[in-house]
């Protein structure tokens, strides 16, 4: 292979790499522009927590609204959930959902755990009272 052929081959390889890079950038940009916003379609079943409890995502559904007006459900494994902290009592704690460059929020509350109140569960006799009486004898309590 002579020097001219090597130069042409190198230029072709660089051109192919450049063309591939531009194509990939356009595809990535196109896919990221398909989403207009994300939103919480369904809150988690649990939005009130006691201090020290763990966050429960059961029931949480997040959607992406596309530019064409259609919504698609996002896989919970693909989103990031930030803001949960059950160490302090808060009437309104903001939970942030992040997917790619998009964010949405919803509120939960952290309450003080209920105080345990002792309750009567039964009565036990330690000794039996007098159970045999003579006629006319008064009841001994």
Short mmCIF file of N, CA, C and O in Angstrom, two decimals:
data_model
loop_
_atom_site.label_atom_id
_atom_site.label_comp_id
_atom_site.label_asym_id
_atom_site.label_seq_id
_atom_site.Cartn_x
_atom_site.Cartn_y
_atom_site.Cartn_z
N UNK A 1 0.85 -1.17 0.00
CA UNK A 1 0.00 0.00 0.00
C UNK A 1 0.90 1.23 0.00
O UNK A 1 1.78 1.37 0.84
N UNK A 2 0.65 2.13 -0.95
CA UNK A 2 1.50 3.32 -1.02
C UNK A 2 1.01 4.40 -0.05
O UNK A 2 -0.05 4.28 0.56
N UNK A 3 1.78 5.48 0.05
CA UNK A 3 1.48 6.55 1.01
C UNK A 3 0.14 7.22 0.73
O UNK A 3 -0.59 7.55 1.64
N UNK A 4 -0.20 7.42 -0.53
CA UNK A 4 -1.47 8.06 -0.87
C UNK A 4 -2.67 7.21 -0.44
O UNK A 4 -3.67 7.72 0.05
N UNK A 5 -2.56 5.90 -0.67
CA UNK A 5 -3.63 5.00 -0.26
C UNK A 5 -3.80 4.99 1.26
O UNK A 5 -4.92 4.93 1.77
N UNK A 6 -2.69 5.03 1.99
CA UNK A 6 -2.75 5.07 3.46
C UNK A 6 -3.43 6.35 3.92
O UNK A 6 -4.25 6.33 4.83
N UNK A 7 -3.09 7.49 3.28
CA UNK A 7 -3.71 8.76 3.66
C UNK A 7 -5.21 8.72 3.39
O UNK A 7 -6.02 9.17 4.21
N UNK A 8 -5.60 8.18 2.25
CA UNK A 8 -7.02 8.08 1.91
C UNK A 8 -7.74 7.17 2.91
O UNK A 8 -8.84 7.47 3.36
N UNK A 9 -7.12 6.06 3.28
CA UNK A 9 -7.71 5.14 4.25
C UNK A 9 -7.89 5.81 5.61
O UNK A 9 -8.94 5.69 6.24
N UNK A 10 -6.88 6.54 6.05
CA UNK A 10 -6.97 7.25 7.34
C UNK A 10 -8.07 8.31 7.29
O UNK A 10 -8.87 8.44 8.22
N UNK A 11 -8.16 9.04 6.19
CA UNK A 11 -9.21 10.06 6.05
C UNK A 11 -10.59 9.40 6.06
O UNK A 11 -11.52 9.89 6.70
N UNK A 12 -10.72 8.27 5.40
CA UNK A 12 -12.01 7.54 5.39
C UNK A 12 -12.39 7.07 6.79
O UNK A 12 -13.55 7.18 7.20
N UNK A 13 -11.43 6.56 7.53
CA UNK A 13 -11.70 6.08 8.90
C UNK A 13 -12.12 7.26 9.78
O UNK A 13 -13.09 7.16 10.53
N UNK A 14 -11.42 8.37 9.68
CA UNK A 14 -11.78 9.56 10.47
C UNK A 14 -13.17 10.04 10.08
O UNK A 14 -13.98 10.38 10.94
N UNK A 15 -13.48 10.03 8.80
CA UNK A 15 -14.79 10.45 8.34
C UNK A 15 -15.89 9.54 8.90
O UNK A 15 -16.94 10.00 9.34
N UNK A 16 -15.64 8.25 8.87
CA UNK A 16 -16.63 7.28 9.40
C UNK A 16 -16.83 7.49 10.90
O UNK A 16 -17.96 7.49 11.39
N UNK A 17 -15.75 7.69 11.64
CA UNK A 17 -15.86 7.93 13.09
C UNK A 17 -16.63 9.22 13.34
O UNK A 17 -17.52 9.26 14.21
N UNK A 18 -16.33 10.27 12.61
CA UNK A 18 -17.02 11.55 12.77
C UNK A 18 -18.50 11.41 12.43
O UNK A 18 -19.36 11.89 13.17
N UNK A 19 -18.82 10.74 11.35
CA UNK A 19 -20.20 10.53 10.94
C UNK A 19 -20.96 9.71 11.99
O UNK A 19 -22.10 10.02 12.34
N UNK A 20 -20.33 8.67 12.51
CA UNK A 20 -20.94 7.84 13.56
C UNK A 20 -21.20 8.67 14.81
O UNK A 20 -22.26 8.57 15.43
N UNK A 21 -20.25 9.47 15.21
CA UNK A 21 -20.40 10.32 16.40
C UNK A 21 -21.56 11.30 16.24
O UNK A 21 -22.37 11.48 17.15
N UNK A 22 -21.65 11.93 15.08
CA UNK A 22 -22.73 12.88 14.83
C UNK A 22 -24.08 12.17 14.86
O UNK A 22 -25.04 12.64 15.46
N UNK A 23 -24.15 10.99 14.26
CA UNK A 23 -25.40 10.22 14.25
C UNK A 23 -25.82 9.85 15.67
O UNK A 23 -26.99 9.99 16.04
N UNK A 24 -24.88 9.38 16.47
CA UNK A 24 -25.19 9.02 17.86
C UNK A 24 -25.66 10.24 18.65
O UNK A 24 -26.62 10.16 19.42
N UNK A 25 -25.01 11.37 18.47
CA UNK A 25 -25.42 12.60 19.17
C UNK A 25 -26.83 13.00 18.78
O UNK A 25 -27.64 13.38 19.63
N UNK A 26 -27.14 12.90 17.50
CA UNK A 26 -28.50 13.24 17.05
C UNK A 26 -29.53 12.29 17.62
O UNK A 26 -30.62 12.70 18.02
N UNK A 27 -29.22 11.00 17.67
CA UNK A 27 -30.16 10.02 18.24
C UNK A 27 -30.38 10.27 19.71
O UNK A 27 -31.51 10.23 20.20
N UNK A 28 -29.31 10.51 20.46
CA UNK A 28 -29.44 10.78 21.89
C UNK A 28 -30.25 12.04 22.11
O UNK A 28 -31.15 12.09 22.94
N UNK A 29 -29.97 13.08 21.35
CA UNK A 29 -30.69 14.34 21.48
C UNK A 29 -32.16 14.16 21.13
O UNK A 29 -33.04 14.68 21.80
N UNK A 30 -32.45 13.38 20.08
CA UNK A 30 -33.83 13.13 19.67
C UNK A 30 -34.60 12.39 20.76
O UNK A 30 -35.72 12.74 21.10
N UNK A 31 -33.98 11.35 21.36
CA UNK A 31 -34.65 10.58 22.41
C UNK A 31 -34.90 11.42 23.66
O UNK A 31 -35.94 11.30 24.29
N UNK A 32 -33.96 12.27 24.02
CA UNK A 32 -34.16 13.08 25.22
C UNK A 32 -35.21 14.16 24.99
O UNK A 32 -35.86 14.60 25.92
N UNK A 33 -35.41 14.58 23.76
CA UNK A 33 -36.40 15.62 23.46
C UNK A 33 -37.80 15.05 23.31
O UNK A 33 -38.76 15.80 23.20
N UNK A 34 -37.96 13.73 23.29
CA UNK A 34 -39.29 13.15 23.17
C UNK A 34 -40.10 13.35 24.44
O UNK A 34 -41.31 13.32 24.40
N UNK A 35 -39.45 13.56 25.56
CA UNK A 35 -40.14 13.74 26.83
C UNK A 35 -40.30 15.23 27.12
O UNK A 35 -39.34 16.00 27.05
N UNK A 36 -41.53 15.61 27.43
CA UNK A 36 -41.83 17.00 27.76
C UNK A 36 -41.69 17.24 29.26
O UNK A 36 -41.14 18.25 29.69
N UNK A 37 -42.19 16.29 30.06
CA UNK A 37 -42.12 16.39 31.52
C UNK A 37 -42.44 15.03 32.13
O UNK A 37 -42.90 14.13 31.44
N UNK A 38 -42.17 14.90 33.44
CA UNK A 38 -42.60 13.71 34.16
C UNK A 38 -43.57 14.15 35.25
O UNK A 38 -43.55 15.31 35.68
N UNK A 39 -44.43 13.22 35.67
CA UNK A 39 -45.40 13.54 36.72
C UNK A 39 -45.76 12.28 37.49
O UNK A 39 -45.59 11.16 36.99
N UNK A 40 -46.25 12.48 38.71
CA UNK A 40 -46.70 11.37 39.55
C UNK A 40 -48.13 11.03 39.13
O UNK A 40 -49.03 11.84 39.30
N UNK A 41 -48.31 9.86 38.56
CA UNK A 41 -49.64 9.42 38.12
C UNK A 41 -50.42 8.83 39.29
O UNK A 41 -51.64 8.92 39.33
N UNK A 42 -49.71 8.24 40.24
CA UNK A 42 -50.35 7.63 41.40
C UNK A 42 -49.40 7.74 42.59
O UNK A 42 -48.26 7.29 42.51
N UNK A 43 -49.90 8.36 43.66
CA UNK A 43 -49.08 8.48 44.87
C UNK A 43 -48.86 7.10 45.50
O UNK A 43 -49.65 6.18 45.28
N UNK A 44 -47.80 6.98 46.30
CA UNK A 44 -47.63 5.71 47.02
C UNK A 44 -48.83 5.47 47.94
O UNK A 44 -49.49 6.43 48.35
N UNK A 45 -49.07 4.22 48.26
CA UNK A 45 -50.19 3.91 49.16
C UNK A 45 -50.00 4.58 50.51
O UNK A 45 -50.96 4.93 51.17
N UNK A 46 -48.76 4.76 50.90
CA UNK A 46 -48.47 5.35 52.21
C UNK A 46 -47.84 6.72 52.01
O UNK A 46 -46.80 6.85 51.37
N UNK A 47 -48.49 7.76 52.57
CA UNK A 47 -47.95 9.12 52.51
C UNK A 47 -47.81 9.73 53.90
O UNK A 47 -47.36 10.86 54.03
N UNK A 48 -48.22 8.98 54.92
CA UNK A 48 -48.04 9.42 56.30
C UNK A 48 -47.18 8.38 57.02
O UNK A 48 -47.49 7.19 57.01
N UNK A 49 -46.10 8.86 57.62
CA UNK A 49 -45.14 7.99 58.28
C UNK A 49 -44.94 8.42 59.72
O UNK A 49 -45.14 9.58 60.06
N UNK A 50 -44.54 7.47 60.55
CA UNK A 50 -44.12 7.79 61.90
C UNK A 50 -42.60 7.93 61.90
O UNK A 50 -41.92 7.37 61.03
N UNK A 51 -42.10 8.68 62.86
CA UNK A 51 -40.65 8.83 62.98
C UNK A 51 -39.98 7.46 62.97
O UNK A 51 -40.43 6.54 63.62
N UNK A 52 -38.91 7.36 62.19
CA UNK A 52 -38.12 6.13 62.15
C UNK A 52 -38.57 5.11 61.13
O UNK A 52 -37.87 4.12 60.91
N UNK A 53 -39.71 5.31 60.49
CA UNK A 53 -40.17 4.35 59.49
C UNK A 53 -39.38 4.49 58.19
O UNK A 53 -38.82 5.54 57.90
N UNK A 54 -39.40 3.43 57.39
CA UNK A 54 -38.74 3.40 56.08
C UNK A 54 -39.74 3.82 55.00
O UNK A 54 -40.94 3.58 55.13
N UNK A 55 -39.22 4.39 53.90
CA UNK A 55 -40.07 4.80 52.78
C UNK A 55 -40.60 3.57 52.06
O UNK A 55 -39.89 2.60 51.85
N UNK A 56 -41.87 3.63 51.66
CA UNK A 56 -42.52 2.52 50.98
C UNK A 56 -43.03 3.01 49.62
O UNK A 56 -43.89 3.89 49.57
N UNK A 57 -42.50 2.45 48.53
CA UNK A 57 -42.88 2.93 47.19
C UNK A 57 -44.11 2.20 46.63
O UNK A 57 -44.53 2.50 45.51
N UNK A 58 -44.69 1.27 47.38
CA UNK A 58 -45.86 0.53 46.89
C UNK A 58 -46.91 1.49 46.37
O UNK A 58 -47.33 2.40 47.07
N UNK A 59 -47.35 1.29 45.15
CA UNK A 59 -48.40 2.11 44.56
C UNK A 59 -47.90 3.32 43.80
O UNK A 59 -48.67 3.94 43.06
N UNK A 60 -46.64 3.69 43.95
CA UNK A 60 -46.09 4.85 43.25
C UNK A 60 -46.00 4.56 41.76
O UNK A 60 -45.41 3.57 41.35
N UNK A 61 -46.60 5.43 40.96
CA UNK A 61 -46.52 5.31 39.51
C UNK A 61 -46.12 6.68 38.96
O UNK A 61 -46.75 7.69 39.25
N UNK A 62 -45.05 6.68 38.15
CA UNK A 62 -44.54 7.92 37.55
C UNK A 62 -44.64 7.79 36.04
O UNK A 62 -44.29 6.74 35.48
N UNK A 63 -45.12 8.85 35.40
CA UNK A 63 -45.28 8.86 33.94
C UNK A 63 -44.41 9.93 33.32
O UNK A 63 -44.09 10.94 33.94
N UNK A 64 -44.06 9.69 32.06
CA UNK A 64 -43.38 10.69 31.25
C UNK A 64 -44.37 11.15 30.18
O UNK A 64 -44.94 10.32 29.47
N UNK A 65 -44.57 12.46 30.11
CA UNK A 65 -45.43 13.02 29.08
C UNK A 65 -44.55 13.33 27.88
O UNK A 65 -43.59 14.09 27.98
N UNK A 66 -44.87 12.72 26.75
CA UNK A 66 -44.07 12.90 25.55
C UNK A 66 -44.56 14.12 24.76
O UNK A 66 -45.68 14.61 24.98
N UNK A 67 -43.73 14.59 23.86
CA UNK A 67 -44.09 15.75 23.04
C UNK A 67 -45.32 15.52 22.18
O UNK A 67 -46.03 16.45 21.84
N UNK A 68 -45.61 14.27 21.87
CA UNK A 68 -46.78 13.95 21.05
C UNK A 68 -48.07 13.89 21.88
O UNK A 68 -49.13 13.56 21.37
N UNK A 69 -47.96 14.18 23.19
CA UNK A 69 -49.13 14.19 24.06
C UNK A 69 -49.43 12.87 24.74
O UNK A 69 -50.30 12.80 25.60
N UNK A 70 -48.71 11.83 24.39
CA UNK A 70 -48.92 10.51 25.00
C UNK A 70 -48.08 10.40 26.27
O UNK A 70 -47.00 10.95 26.37
N UNK A 71 -48.60 9.65 27.23
CA UNK A 71 -47.88 9.38 28.47
C UNK A 71 -47.45 7.93 28.51
O UNK A 71 -48.17 7.04 28.05
N UNK A 72 -46.27 7.71 29.05
CA UNK A 72 -45.78 6.34 29.24
C UNK A 72 -45.38 6.18 30.71
O UNK A 72 -44.86 7.11 31.32
N UNK A 73 -45.66 5.01 31.28
CA UNK A 73 -45.25 4.72 32.64
C UNK A 73 -43.75 4.45 32.66
O UNK A 73 -43.23 3.76 31.79
N UNK A 74 -43.08 4.99 33.67
CA UNK A 74 -41.65 4.75 33.82
C UNK A 74 -41.43 3.60 34.78
O UNK A 74 -42.18 3.42 35.74
N UNK A 75 -40.41 2.83 34.53
CA UNK A 75 -40.01 1.75 35.42
C UNK A 75 -39.44 2.38 36.69
O UNK A 75 -38.57 3.24 36.62
N UNK A 76 -39.95 1.97 37.84
CA UNK A 76 -39.51 2.54 39.12
C UNK A 76 -38.00 2.39 39.29
O UNK A 76 -37.34 3.23 39.89
N UNK A 77 -37.42 1.35 38.72
CA UNK A 77 -35.97 1.13 38.81
C UNK A 77 -35.19 2.21 38.05
O UNK A 77 -34.01 2.41 38.30
N UNK A 78 -35.84 2.90 37.12
CA UNK A 78 -35.18 3.92 36.32
C UNK A 78 -35.21 5.31 36.95
O UNK A 78 -34.56 6.21 36.47
N UNK A 79 -36.01 5.48 38.01
CA UNK A 79 -36.13 6.81 38.61
C UNK A 79 -35.33 6.88 39.90
O UNK A 79 -35.00 5.86 40.51
N UNK A 80 -35.01 8.10 40.30
CA UNK A 80 -34.31 8.33 41.55
C UNK A 80 -35.29 9.06 42.47
O UNK A 80 -35.98 10.00 42.05
N UNK A 81 -35.36 8.64 43.73
CA UNK A 81 -36.26 9.24 44.71
C UNK A 81 -35.40 9.89 45.79
O UNK A 81 -34.60 9.22 46.43
N UNK A 82 -35.59 11.19 46.00
CA UNK A 82 -34.80 11.94 46.97
C UNK A 82 -35.71 12.67 47.96
O UNK A 82 -36.84 13.01 47.64
N UNK A 83 -35.17 12.93 49.14
CA UNK A 83 -35.84 13.80 50.10
C UNK A 83 -36.46 13.12 51.30
O UNK A 83 -36.88 13.79 52.23
N UNK A 84 -36.54 11.79 51.30
CA UNK A 84 -37.18 11.12 52.44
C UNK A 84 -36.26 11.11 53.64
O UNK A 84 -35.11 10.68 53.56
N UNK A 85 -36.77 11.59 54.78
CA UNK A 85 -36.03 11.60 56.04
C UNK A 85 -37.04 11.52 57.17
O UNK A 85 -37.75 12.47 57.45
N UNK A 86 -37.12 10.37 57.81
CA UNK A 86 -38.12 10.19 58.87
C UNK A 86 -37.55 10.42 60.26
O UNK A 86 -38.16 10.04 61.25
N UNK A 87 -36.40 11.07 60.35
CA UNK A 87 -35.81 11.31 61.67
C UNK A 87 -36.48 12.47 62.40
O UNK A 87 -36.46 12.52 63.62
N UNK A 88 -37.07 13.42 61.65
CA UNK A 88 -37.71 14.59 62.27
C UNK A 88 -39.18 14.66 61.89
O UNK A 88 -39.55 14.34 60.76
N UNK A 89 -39.99 15.15 62.81
CA UNK A 89 -41.42 15.33 62.56
C UNK A 89 -41.59 16.50 61.58
O UNK A 89 -41.02 17.56 61.78
N UNK A 90 -42.35 16.27 60.51
CA UNK A 90 -42.62 17.30 59.50
C UNK A 90 -44.02 17.11 58.95
O UNK A 90 -44.35 16.02 58.50
N UNK A 91 -44.81 18.16 58.97
CA UNK A 91 -46.15 18.08 58.39
C UNK A 91 -46.07 17.93 56.88
O UNK A 91 -46.89 17.26 56.27
N UNK A 92 -45.08 18.58 56.27
CA UNK A 92 -44.96 18.57 54.81
C UNK A 92 -43.50 18.34 54.44
O UNK A 92 -42.67 19.22 54.60
N UNK A 93 -43.21 17.15 53.97
CA UNK A 93 -41.86 16.84 53.48
C UNK A 93 -41.97 16.61 51.97
O UNK A 93 -42.82 15.86 51.51
N UNK A 94 -41.10 17.27 51.23
CA UNK A 94 -41.15 17.19 49.77
C UNK A 94 -40.27 16.04 49.29
O UNK A 94 -39.09 15.98 49.61
N UNK A 95 -40.88 15.14 48.53
CA UNK A 95 -40.16 14.02 47.91
C UNK A 95 -39.96 14.38 46.43
O UNK A 95 -40.91 14.77 45.75
N UNK A 96 -38.74 14.26 45.96
CA UNK A 96 -38.41 14.60 44.58
C UNK A 96 -38.14 13.35 43.77
O UNK A 96 -37.40 12.47 44.21
N UNK A 97 -38.76 13.27 42.61
CA UNK A 97 -38.55 12.17 41.67
C UNK A 97 -37.70 12.72 40.52
O UNK A 97 -38.03 13.77 39.96
N UNK A 98 -36.65 11.99 40.15
CA UNK A 98 -35.78 12.42 39.05
C UNK A 98 -35.69 11.29 38.02
O UNK A 98 -35.46 10.13 38.38
N UNK A 99 -35.88 11.66 36.77
CA UNK A 99 -35.70 10.75 35.64
C UNK A 99 -34.98 11.54 34.55
O UNK A 99 -35.48 12.56 34.09
N UNK A 100 -33.79 11.07 34.17
CA UNK A 100 -32.93 11.80 33.25
C UNK A 100 -32.73 13.22 33.79
O UNK A 100 -32.26 13.38 34.90
N UNK A 101 -33.14 14.24 33.04
CA UNK A 101 -33.01 15.63 33.49
C UNK A 101 -34.34 16.19 33.99
O UNK A 101 -34.47 17.40 34.17
N UNK A 102 -35.32 15.34 34.21
CA UNK A 102 -36.67 15.80 34.56
C UNK A 102 -36.94 15.53 36.04
O UNK A 102 -36.48 14.54 36.60
N UNK A 103 -37.71 16.45 36.65
CA UNK A 103 -38.03 16.32 38.08
C UNK A 103 -39.52 16.58 38.29
O UNK A 103 -40.14 17.36 37.57
N UNK A 104 -40.06 15.92 39.33
CA UNK A 104 -41.39 16.24 39.82
C UNK A 104 -41.39 15.94 41.33
O UNK A 104 -40.46 15.31 41.83
N UNK A 105 -42.38 16.43 42.03
CA UNK A 105 -42.40 16.27 43.48
C UNK A 105 -43.79 15.88 43.98
O UNK A 105 -44.79 16.04 43.28
N UNK A 106 -43.82 15.36 45.20
CA UNK A 106 -45.06 15.16 45.94
C UNK A 106 -44.72 15.27 47.43
O UNK A 106 -43.55 15.28 47.81
N UNK A 107 -45.75 15.39 48.26
CA UNK A 107 -45.55 15.61 49.69
C UNK A 107 -45.95 14.40 50.51
O UNK A 107 -46.89 13.68 50.16
N UNK A 108 -45.22 14.22 51.60
CA UNK A 108 -45.58 13.23 52.61
C UNK A 108 -45.51 13.93 53.96
O UNK A 108 -45.09 15.09 54.04
N UNK A 109 -45.91 13.25 55.03
CA UNK A 109 -45.77 13.82 56.37
C UNK A 109 -45.15 12.79 57.30
O UNK A 109 -45.35 11.59 57.15
N UNK A 110 -44.36 13.31 58.25
CA UNK A 110 -43.72 12.48 59.27
C UNK A 110 -44.34 12.89 60.61
O UNK A 110 -44.28 14.06 60.98
N UNK A 111 -44.92 11.94 61.31
CA UNK A 111 -45.61 12.22 62.57
C UNK A 111 -44.91 11.52 63.73
O UNK A 111 -44.15 10.58 63.55
N UNK A 112 -45.24 11.99 64.92
CA UNK A 112 -44.72 11.37 66.13
C UNK A 112 -45.40 10.02 66.32
O UNK A 112 -46.61 9.91 66.12
N UNK A 113 -44.64 9.01 66.68
CA UNK A 113 -45.27 7.69 66.89
C UNK A 113 -46.30 7.76 68.01
O UNK A 113 -46.14 8.55 68.95
N UNK A 114 -47.35 6.98 67.92
CA UNK A 114 -48.36 7.01 68.99
C UNK A 114 -47.77 6.50 70.31
O UNK A 114 -46.90 5.63 70.32
N UNK A 115 -48.22 7.12 71.37
CA UNK A 115 -47.76 6.68 72.70
C UNK A 115 -48.51 5.40 73.07
O UNK A 115 -49.71 5.28 72.84
N UNK A 116 -47.78 4.45 73.61
CA UNK A 116 -48.41 3.20 74.02
C UNK A 116 -49.16 3.42 75.34
O UNK A 116 -48.58 3.89 76.32
N UNK A 117 -50.44 3.12 75.34
CA UNK A 117 -51.28 3.27 76.52
C UNK A 117 -51.59 1.87 77.02
O UNK A 117 -52.09 1.03 76.27
N UNK A 118 -51.28 1.62 78.32
CA UNK A 118 -51.59 0.27 78.83
C UNK A 118 -53.10 0.03 78.81
O UNK A 118 -53.88 0.91 79.13
N UNK A 119 -53.48 -1.16 78.41
CA UNK A 119 -54.90 -1.50 78.37
C UNK A 119 -55.14 -2.75 79.22
O UNK A 119 -54.27 -3.62 79.31
N UNK A 120 -56.29 -2.79 79.82
CA UNK A 120 -56.67 -3.93 80.65
C UNK A 120 -57.01 -5.10 79.73
O UNK A 120 -57.83 -4.98 78.84
N UNK A 121 -56.34 -6.22 79.97
CA UNK A 121 -56.60 -7.38 79.12
C UNK A 121 -57.28 -8.52 79.89
O UNK A 121 -57.68 -9.50 79.29
N UNK A 122 -57.38 -8.38 81.20
CA UNK A 122 -58.04 -9.44 81.97
C UNK A 122 -57.97 -9.19 83.46
O UNK A 122 -57.26 -8.29 83.92
N UNK A 123 -58.72 -9.96 84.22
CA UNK A 123 -58.73 -9.88 85.69
C UNK A 123 -58.45 -11.28 86.22
O UNK A 123 -58.97 -12.27 85.69
N UNK A 124 -57.64 -11.35 87.26
CA UNK A 124 -57.30 -12.64 87.84
C UNK A 124 -57.51 -12.58 89.35
O UNK A 124 -57.13 -11.62 90.00
N UNK A 125 -58.15 -13.62 89.90
CA UNK A 125 -58.33 -13.71 91.36
C UNK A 125 -57.11 -14.42 91.96
O UNK A 125 -56.71 -15.48 91.50
N UNK A 126 -56.55 -13.80 92.99
CA UNK A 126 -55.39 -14.40 93.64
C UNK A 126 -55.86 -15.43 94.67
O UNK A 126 -55.29 -16.50 94.80
N UNK A 127 -56.94 -15.06 95.38
CA UNK A 127 -57.50 -15.99 96.37
C UNK A 127 -59.01 -15.98 96.22
O UNK A 127 -59.60 -14.93 95.97
N UNK A 128 -59.63 -17.14 96.39
CA UNK A 128 -61.09 -17.20 96.28
C UNK A 128 -61.71 -16.63 97.56
O UNK A 128 -61.24 -16.90 98.67
N UNK A 129 -62.77 -15.85 97.41
CA UNK A 129 -63.47 -15.34 98.60
C UNK A 129 -64.30 -16.47 99.23
O UNK A 129 -64.38 -17.57 98.67
N UNK A 130 -64.88 -16.15 100.35
CA UNK A 130 -65.75 -17.12 101.02
C UNK A 130 -66.90 -17.45 100.08
O UNK A 130 -67.52 -16.57 99.52
N UNK A 131 -67.15 -18.75 99.85
CA UNK A 131 -68.18 -19.14 98.90
C UNK A 131 -69.33 -19.92 99.56
O UNK A 131 -70.36 -20.13 98.94
N UNK A 132 -69.16 -20.35 100.80
CA UNK A 132 -70.21 -21.11 101.49
C UNK A 132 -70.75 -20.26 102.64
O UNK A 132 -69.98 -19.78 103.50
N UNK A 133 -72.04 -20.03 102.65
CA UNK A 133 -72.69 -19.21 103.67
C UNK A 133 -73.83 -20.00 104.30
O UNK A 133 -74.46 -20.84 103.67
N UNK A 134 -74.14 -19.63 105.56
CA UNK A 134 -75.32 -20.18 106.25
C UNK A 134 -76.47 -19.25 105.97
O UNK A 134 -76.28 -18.07 105.70
N UNK A 135 -77.67 -19.78 106.08
CA UNK A 135 -78.87 -19.01 105.83
C UNK A 135 -78.89 -17.81 106.77
O UNK A 135 -78.70 -17.94 107.97
N UNK A 136 -79.07 -16.60 106.16
CA UNK A 136 -79.16 -15.35 106.93
C UNK A 136 -77.80 -14.70 107.17
O UNK A 136 -77.73 -13.59 107.66
N UNK A 137 -76.70 -15.39 106.86
CA UNK A 137 -75.35 -14.84 107.06
C UNK A 137 -75.11 -13.74 106.02
O UNK A 137 -75.50 -13.85 104.87
N UNK A 138 -74.45 -12.65 106.43
CA UNK A 138 -74.18 -11.54 105.51
C UNK A 138 -73.01 -11.89 104.59
O UNK A 138 -72.11 -12.64 104.97
N UNK A 139 -73.06 -11.29 103.40
CA UNK A 139 -72.02 -11.50 102.38
C UNK A 139 -70.73 -10.84 102.84
O UNK A 139 -70.71 -9.69 103.26
N UNK A 140 -69.65 -11.56 102.78
CA UNK A 140 -68.34 -11.02 103.14
C UNK A 140 -67.62 -10.59 101.86
O UNK A 140 -67.40 -11.39 100.96
N UNK A 141 -67.30 -9.32 101.80
CA UNK A 141 -66.58 -8.83 100.62
C UNK A 141 -65.13 -8.61 100.96
O UNK A 141 -64.33 -8.19 100.23
#
